[in-house]
PDB file of C-alpha atoms in Angstrom:
ATOM      1  CA  MET W 113    -106.221  29.254  41.212  1.00  0.00           C
ATOM      2  CA  PRO W 114    -102.676  27.970  39.082  1.00  0.00           C
ATOM      3  CA  THR W 115    -102.653  29.139  35.408  1.00  0.00           C
ATOM      4  CA  ILE W 116    -100.884  27.525  31.957  1.00  0.00           C
ATOM      5  CA  CYS W 117    -100.908  30.030  29.462  1.00  0.00           C
ATOM      6  CA  SER W 118     -98.967  28.983  26.216  1.00  0.00           C
ATOM      7  CA  GLY W 119     -96.667  31.231  24.676  1.00  0.00           C
ATOM      8  CA  PHE W 120     -92.862  32.130  24.980  1.00  0.00           C
ATOM      9  CA  LYS W 121     -93.100  33.876  27.822  1.00  0.00           C
ATOM     10  CA  SER W 122     -95.846  32.046  29.697  1.00  0.00           C
ATOM     11  CA  SER W 123     -95.315  31.151  32.923  1.00  0.00           C
ATOM     12  CA  ILE W 124     -96.649  28.666  35.416  1.00  0.00           C
ATOM     13  CA  LYS W 125     -97.187  29.370  39.572  1.00  0.00           C
ATOM     14  CA  PHE W 126     -98.223  26.797  42.144  1.00  0.00           C
ATOM     15  CA  PHE W 127     -97.879  26.702  45.813  1.00  0.00           C
ATOM     16  CA  SER W 128     -95.733  23.190  44.891  1.00  0.00           C
ATOM     17  CA  PHE W 129     -94.155  20.960  42.179  1.00  0.00           C
ATOM     18  CA  PRO W 130     -96.832  20.252  39.602  1.00  0.00           C
ATOM     19  CA  ALA W 131     -96.631  16.382  39.333  1.00  0.00           C
ATOM     20  CA  LYS W 132     -98.517  16.635  36.964  1.00  0.00           C
ATOM     21  CA  LEU W 133     -95.934  19.215  34.777  1.00  0.00           C
ATOM     22  CA  THR W 134     -93.503  15.963  33.730  1.00  0.00           C
ATOM     23  CA  ARG W 135     -95.976  14.489  31.570  1.00  0.00           C
ATOM     24  CA  LEU W 136     -95.753  17.256  29.406  1.00  0.00           C
ATOM     25  CA  ILE W 137     -92.710  15.585  27.139  1.00  0.00           C
ATOM     26  CA  HIS W 138     -93.269  18.640  24.414  1.00  0.00           C
ATOM     27  CA  LEU W 139     -92.615  21.406  26.429  1.00  0.00           C
ATOM     28  CA  ARG W 140     -89.415  23.957  25.297  1.00  0.00           C
ATOM     29  CA  TYR W 141     -90.203  26.512  27.646  1.00  0.00           C
ATOM     30  CA  ILE W 142     -91.489  26.813  31.168  1.00  0.00           C
ATOM     31  CA  THR W 143     -91.136  29.396  33.607  1.00  0.00           C
ATOM     32  CA  LEU W 144     -91.423  27.523  37.646  1.00  0.00           C
ATOM     33  CA  SER W 145     -93.020  30.133  39.921  1.00  0.00           C
ATOM     34  CA  CYS W 146     -93.004  28.569  43.533  1.00  0.00           C
ATOM     35  CA  ASP W 147     -91.861  30.482  46.787  1.00  0.00           C
ATOM     36  CA  ASP W 148     -90.950  27.235  48.303  1.00  0.00           C
ATOM     37  CA  LEU W 149     -89.382  25.064  46.285  1.00  0.00           C
ATOM     38  CA  ASP W 150     -86.195  23.366  46.994  1.00  0.00           C
ATOM     39  CA  VAL W 151     -85.743  20.380  44.369  1.00  0.00           C
ATOM     40  CA  LEU W 152     -86.732  19.579  41.536  1.00  0.00           C
ATOM     41  CA  PRO W 153     -87.715  15.469  40.992  1.00  0.00           C
ATOM     42  CA  LYS W 154     -86.586  12.824  38.896  1.00  0.00           C
ATOM     43  CA  ASP W 155     -89.592  12.950  36.989  1.00  0.00           C
ATOM     44  CA  MET W 156     -87.966  15.889  34.364  1.00  0.00           C
ATOM     45  CA  SER W 157     -85.384  14.687  32.494  1.00  0.00           C
ATOM     46  CA  ASN W 158     -88.686  13.357  31.053  1.00  0.00           C
ATOM     47  CA  LEU W 159     -88.975  16.615  29.037  1.00  0.00           C
ATOM     48  CA  TRP W 160     -86.857  15.802  26.164  1.00  0.00           C
ATOM     49  CA  ASN W 161     -87.927  18.397  24.823  1.00  0.00           C
ATOM     50  CA  LEU W 162     -87.068  21.251  26.843  1.00  0.00           C
ATOM     51  CA  GLN W 163     -84.850  24.218  25.868  1.00  0.00           C
ATOM     52  CA  THR W 164     -85.238  26.490  28.444  1.00  0.00           C
ATOM     53  CA  LEU W 165     -85.998  26.192  31.922  1.00  0.00           C
ATOM     54  CA  ILE W 166     -86.330  28.983  34.676  1.00  0.00           C
ATOM     55  CA  VAL W 167     -86.559  28.284  37.661  1.00  0.00           C
ATOM     56  CA  ASP W 168     -88.010  31.057  40.528  1.00  0.00           C
ATOM     57  CA  THR W 169     -87.545  30.371  44.125  1.00  0.00           C
ATOM     58  CA  LYS W 170     -87.139  32.273  47.569  1.00  0.00           C
ATOM     59  CA  SER W 171     -85.119  28.826  48.485  1.00  0.00           C
ATOM     60  CA  ARG W 172     -81.567  30.004  48.655  1.00  0.00           C
ATOM     61  CA  ASN W 173     -80.668  26.258  47.402  1.00  0.00           C
ATOM     62  CA  LEU W 174     -82.252  23.928  44.629  1.00  0.00           C
ATOM     63  CA  THR W 175     -81.644  20.456  44.876  1.00  0.00           C
ATOM     64  CA  ILE W 176     -82.340  19.205  40.934  1.00  0.00           C
ATOM     65  CA  ASN W 177     -82.567  15.316  41.446  1.00  0.00           C
ATOM     66  CA  ALA W 178     -83.608  14.523  37.825  1.00  0.00           C
ATOM     67  CA  ASN W 179     -80.830  14.205  35.012  1.00  0.00           C
ATOM     68  CA  ILE W 180     -80.238  17.168  33.088  1.00  0.00           C
ATOM     69  CA  TRP W 181     -78.137  15.235  30.561  1.00  0.00           C
ATOM     70  CA  LYS W 182     -80.695  13.792  28.885  1.00  0.00           C
ATOM     71  CA  MET W 183     -82.504  16.420  28.569  1.00  0.00           C
ATOM     72  CA  ILE W 184     -80.549  16.747  25.528  1.00  0.00           C
ATOM     73  CA  GLN W 185     -82.205  19.749  23.979  1.00  0.00           C
ATOM     74  CA  LEU W 186     -81.655  21.801  26.881  1.00  0.00           C
ATOM     75  CA  ARG W 187     -80.054  25.777  25.958  1.00  0.00           C
ATOM     76  CA  HIS W 188     -80.786  27.582  29.009  1.00  0.00           C
ATOM     77  CA  LEU W 189     -80.940  26.424  33.026  1.00  0.00           C
ATOM     78  CA  LYS W 190     -81.369  29.688  35.542  1.00  0.00           C
ATOM     79  CA  THR W 191     -82.847  30.210  39.140  1.00  0.00           C
ATOM     80  CA  GLU W 192     -81.062  32.678  41.480  1.00  0.00           C
ATOM     81  CA  ALA W 193     -81.239  29.651  43.898  1.00  0.00           C
ATOM     82  CA  SER W 194     -77.821  28.056  43.562  1.00  0.00           C
ATOM     83  CA  ILE W 195     -77.825  24.087  42.143  1.00  0.00           C
ATOM     84  CA  ILE W 196     -77.303  21.626  43.956  1.00  0.00           C
ATOM     85  CA  LEU W 197     -76.981  18.112  40.846  1.00  0.00           C
ATOM     86  CA  THR W 198     -77.495  15.536  42.438  1.00  0.00           C
ATOM     87  CA  GLY W 199     -79.028  13.182  39.341  1.00  0.00           C
ATOM     88  CA  ASN W 200     -77.295  10.867  37.110  1.00  0.00           C
ATOM     89  CA  GLY W 201     -74.481  11.956  35.720  1.00  0.00           C
ATOM     90  CA  GLU W 202     -74.961   9.516  32.510  1.00  0.00           C
ATOM     91  CA  GLY W 203     -76.315  10.949  29.315  1.00  0.00           C
ATOM     92  CA  LYS W 204     -76.606  10.205  25.440  1.00  0.00           C
ATOM     93  CA  ALA W 205     -73.620  11.324  23.454  1.00  0.00           C
ATOM     94  CA  LYS W 206     -73.911  14.615  23.450  1.00  0.00           C
ATOM     95  CA  ALA W 207     -75.323  15.421  26.399  1.00  0.00           C
ATOM     96  CA  GLY W 208     -74.874  19.171  27.272  1.00  0.00           C
ATOM     97  CA  GLU W 209     -73.835  20.296  24.208  1.00  0.00           C
ATOM     98  CA  ASN W 210     -76.834  22.287  23.453  1.00  0.00           C
ATOM     99  CA  LEU W 211     -76.262  24.580  27.125  1.00  0.00           C
ATOM    100  CA  GLN W 212     -75.596  27.639  26.997  1.00  0.00           C
ATOM    101  CA  ILE W 213     -76.380  29.313  30.207  1.00  0.00           C
ATOM    102  CA  LEU W 214     -76.190  27.813  33.726  1.00  0.00           C
ATOM    103  CA  GLY W 215     -77.218  29.602  36.935  1.00  0.00           C
ATOM    104  CA  ARG W 216     -76.190  30.195  39.496  1.00  0.00           C
ATOM    105  CA  LEU W 217     -74.551  26.449  40.105  1.00  0.00           C
ATOM    106  CA  SER W 218     -73.605  25.701  43.373  1.00  0.00           C
ATOM    107  CA  PRO W 219     -69.447  25.234  43.451  1.00  0.00           C
ATOM    108  CA  GLU W 220     -69.476  22.201  44.758  1.00  0.00           C
ATOM    109  CA  CYS W 221     -71.532  21.070  41.755  1.00  0.00           C
ATOM    110  CA  CYS W 222     -68.645  23.281  39.349  1.00  0.00           C
ATOM    111  CA  THR W 223     -66.108  19.694  38.641  1.00  0.00           C
ATOM    112  CA  ASP W 224     -64.637  18.522  35.868  1.00  0.00           C
ATOM    113  CA  GLU W 225     -67.534  16.366  34.765  1.00  0.00           C
ATOM    114  CA  VAL W 226     -69.930  18.934  33.940  1.00  0.00           C
ATOM    115  CA  PHE W 227     -68.387  21.390  32.595  1.00  0.00           C
ATOM    116  CA  ASN W 228     -67.025  18.383  30.239  1.00  0.00           C
ATOM    117  CA  LYS W 229     -70.492  17.826  29.165  1.00  0.00           C
ATOM    118  CA  ALA W 230     -71.807  21.736  29.842  1.00  0.00           C
ATOM    119  CA  ARG W 231     -68.299  22.896  27.554  1.00  0.00           C
ATOM    120  CA  HIS W 232     -70.425  25.448  25.368  1.00  0.00           C
ATOM    121  CA  LEU W 233     -71.867  27.620  27.805  1.00  0.00           C
ATOM    122  CA  LYS W 234     -71.775  31.526  27.586  1.00  0.00           C
ATOM    123  CA  GLU W 235     -72.326  32.865  31.002  1.00  0.00           C
ATOM    124  CA  LEU W 236     -72.268  30.819  34.282  1.00  0.00           C
ATOM    125  CA  ARG W 237     -73.395  32.074  37.593  1.00  0.00           C
ATOM    126  CA  VAL W 238     -72.265  30.557  40.318  1.00  0.00           C
ATOM    127  CA  ARG W 239     -73.488  31.133  43.965  1.00  0.00           C
ATOM    128  CA  GLY W 240     -71.990  29.620  47.477  1.00  0.00           C
ATOM    129  CA  GLN W 241     -68.666  29.477  49.304  1.00  0.00           C
ATOM    130  CA  LEU W 242     -66.459  30.704  46.330  1.00  0.00           C
ATOM    131  CA  ALA W 243     -63.400  29.360  48.335  1.00  0.00           C
ATOM    132  CA  THR W 244     -64.352  25.378  47.484  1.00  0.00           C
ATOM    133  CA  LEU W 245     -65.119  26.522  43.773  1.00  0.00           C
ATOM    134  CA  PHE W 246     -61.290  27.595  43.465  1.00  0.00           C
ATOM    135  CA  GLU W 247     -60.410  24.621  45.455  1.00  0.00           C
ATOM    136  CA  ILE W 248     -61.825  22.214  43.315  1.00  0.00           C
ATOM    137  CA  THR W 249     -61.961  23.532  39.753  1.00  0.00           C
ATOM    138  CA  SER W 250     -60.639  26.084  37.085  1.00  0.00           C
ATOM    139  CA  LEU W 251     -62.671  27.514  34.380  1.00  0.00           C
ATOM    140  CA  ASP W 252     -59.853  27.799  32.021  1.00  0.00           C
ATOM    141  CA  LYS W 253     -61.620  24.769  29.756  1.00  0.00           C
ATOM    142  CA  LEU W 254     -64.793  26.930  29.275  1.00  0.00           C
ATOM    143  CA  ASP W 255     -62.991  28.398  26.081  1.00  0.00           C
ATOM    144  CA  ARG W 256     -66.415  29.984  24.772  1.00  0.00           C
ATOM    145  CA  LEU W 257     -67.394  31.393  28.340  1.00  0.00           C
ATOM    146  CA  GLU W 258     -67.966  35.045  27.601  1.00  0.00           C
ATOM    147  CA  ASN W 259     -69.682  36.056  31.124  1.00  0.00           C
ATOM    148  CA  LEU W 260     -69.077  34.845  34.771  1.00  0.00           C
ATOM    149  CA  LYS W 261     -71.406  36.009  37.540  1.00  0.00           C
ATOM    150  CA  LEU W 262     -70.194  35.135  41.293  1.00  0.00           C
ATOM    151  CA  LEU W 263     -71.707  35.058  44.155  1.00  0.00           C
ATOM    152  CA  ASN W 264     -69.504  34.097  47.439  1.00  0.00           C
ATOM    153  CA  ASP W 265     -73.106  33.358  49.567  1.00  0.00           C
ATOM    154  CA  ILE W 266     -72.105  31.874  52.569  1.00  0.00           C
ATOM    155  CA  TYR W 267     -74.679  31.902  54.701  1.00  0.00           C
ATOM    156  CA  PRO W 268     -75.188  32.363  58.353  1.00  0.00           C
ATOM    157  CA  GLU W 269     -71.953  34.529  58.052  1.00  0.00           C
ATOM    158  CA  SER W 270     -71.231  37.411  56.410  1.00  0.00           C
ATOM    159  CA  ALA W 271     -69.315  37.285  53.254  1.00  0.00           C
ATOM    160  CA  SER W 272     -67.555  40.057  53.441  1.00  0.00           C
ATOM    161  CA  ARG W 273     -65.824  39.668  57.494  1.00  0.00           C
ATOM    162  CA  ASN W 274     -63.995  36.451  55.076  1.00  0.00           C
ATOM    163  CA  PRO W 275     -62.756  37.898  52.251  1.00  0.00           C
ATOM    164  CA  LEU W 276     -60.680  35.824  49.476  1.00  0.00           C
ATOM    165  CA  ARG W 277     -57.366  36.501  49.476  1.00  0.00           C
ATOM    166  CA  GLY W 278     -55.780  36.769  46.190  1.00  0.00           C
ATOM    167  CA  ILE W 279     -56.118  32.947  45.558  1.00  0.00           C
ATOM    168  CA  LEU W 280     -56.714  32.932  41.971  1.00  0.00           C
ATOM    169  CA  LYS W 281     -54.581  33.188  38.852  1.00  0.00           C
ATOM    170  CA  SER W 282     -54.684  34.133  35.523  1.00  0.00           C
ATOM    171  CA  ASN W 283     -54.999  30.792  34.100  1.00  0.00           C
ATOM    172  CA  TRP W 284     -58.225  30.080  36.438  1.00  0.00           C
ATOM    173  CA  PHE W 285     -60.355  32.253  34.487  1.00  0.00           C
ATOM    174  CA  PRO W 286     -62.105  31.371  31.070  1.00  0.00           C
ATOM    175  CA  PRO W 287     -59.725  32.397  27.843  1.00  0.00           C
ATOM    176  CA  ASN W 288     -61.931  34.750  26.284  1.00  0.00           C
ATOM    177  CA  LEU W 289     -64.076  36.044  28.992  1.00  0.00           C
ATOM    178  CA  LYS W 290     -65.600  39.502  28.638  1.00  0.00           C
ATOM    179  CA  LYS W 291     -67.988  40.099  31.434  1.00  0.00           C
ATOM    180  CA  LEU W 292     -66.879  39.515  34.739  1.00  0.00           C
ATOM    181  CA  THR W 293     -70.458  40.211  38.221  1.00  0.00           C
ATOM    182  CA  LEU W 294     -68.363  39.644  41.898  1.00  0.00           C
ATOM    183  CA  SER W 295     -70.509  39.707  44.300  1.00  0.00           C
ATOM    184  CA  VAL W 296     -67.981  38.998  46.781  1.00  0.00           C
ATOM    185  CA  SER W 297     -65.460  40.916  49.175  1.00  0.00           C
ATOM    186  CA  TRP W 298     -62.023  39.593  47.404  1.00  0.00           C
ATOM    187  CA  GLU W 299     -58.469  40.645  47.702  1.00  0.00           C
ATOM    188  CA  ALA W 300     -57.169  40.268  44.018  1.00  0.00           C
ATOM    189  CA  SER W 301     -53.806  41.234  42.193  1.00  0.00           C
ATOM    190  CA  GLY W 302     -54.538  42.456  38.746  1.00  0.00           C
ATOM    191  CA  ASP W 303     -53.485  39.100  36.225  1.00  0.00           C
ATOM    192  CA  GLU W 304     -56.721  37.817  36.726  1.00  0.00           C
ATOM    193  CA  CYS W 305     -58.838  37.663  33.190  1.00  0.00           C
ATOM    194  CA  THR W 306     -56.862  38.631  31.152  1.00  0.00           C
ATOM    195  CA  SER W 307     -59.879  39.089  28.223  1.00  0.00           C
ATOM    196  CA  LEU W 308     -61.886  41.034  30.637  1.00  0.00           C
ATOM    197  CA  VAL W 309     -63.404  44.322  28.963  1.00  0.00           C
ATOM    198  CA  HIS W 310     -66.283  44.578  31.755  1.00  0.00           C
ATOM    199  CA  LEU W 311     -65.796  44.409  35.574  1.00  0.00           C
ATOM    200  CA  MET W 312     -69.378  44.681  37.174  1.00  0.00           C
ATOM    201  CA  LEU W 313     -68.862  44.992  40.852  1.00  0.00           C
ATOM    202  CA  LEU W 314     -71.980  44.414  44.298  1.00  0.00           C
ATOM    203  CA  HIS W 315     -72.361  44.906  47.784  1.00  0.00           C
ATOM    204  CA  CYS W 316     -68.218  45.324  47.756  1.00  0.00           C
ATOM    205  CA  GLU W 317     -68.912  48.036  50.846  1.00  0.00           C
ATOM    206  CA  GLU W 318     -65.524  47.343  51.711  1.00  0.00           C
ATOM    207  CA  LEU W 319     -64.064  48.163  48.611  1.00  0.00           C
ATOM    208  CA  ASP W 320     -60.619  49.894  49.048  1.00  0.00           C
ATOM    209  CA  GLU W 321     -58.956  49.763  45.207  1.00  0.00           C
ATOM    210  CA  ILE W 322     -59.157  47.629  42.153  1.00  0.00           C
ATOM    211  CA  PRO W 323     -55.839  46.735  41.056  1.00  0.00           C
ATOM    212  CA  LYS W 324     -54.166  49.883  38.257  1.00  0.00           C
ATOM    213  CA  GLU W 325     -52.840  46.681  36.579  1.00  0.00           C
ATOM    214  CA  LEU W 326     -56.223  45.538  35.887  1.00  0.00           C
ATOM    215  CA  VAL W 327     -57.300  49.310  35.226  1.00  0.00           C
ATOM    216  CA  GLU W 328     -55.306  49.613  32.255  1.00  0.00           C
ATOM    217  CA  ARG W 329     -57.284  46.939  30.448  1.00  0.00           C
ATOM    218  CA  LEU W 330     -60.511  47.646  30.444  1.00  0.00           C
TER     219      LEU W 330
END
């Protein structure tokens, strides 16, 4: 039996997406737990008071058909799945200005259009084929971004057998980045992330070395 509890740390657990949820327009915080959830419907745009949306799912991808830019109070959008934004990008003048945490966003959705709206992001998490991310955009415009987490997910292939090879330049990263978390095989030089003070490496089974220039800055 699904339950809904009150309070900031409340959670909603269902076996499928609860259609009536989109009528609760005064909600400010939602943790939605559903193992097979892979789509958020267009009507989620009605939750214009929502400030925090956390989706707990085992699905690899989460398609958001809602227009998150109409949810002008939204500050935190978090899930472990790779977020695919399909909703209309139109919104109010201040659309996306309150968004501080966004993740995990698919590389294909890391576009100038998205980042021009979500330009006040403090934390960004990306999951997917990172080579695509590095080809379509840079993050240098996100001058408030301090925490960046990158997961190179090229399922069904092995990321360790397809390392990223020296793709990034120092001006690709946000200028004020403080913490970088990498779950990726990456051959890099030492000129990335000049303001970095914290580096976390996850699942880098074949890591040979960290560039001396980078170590000296940490």
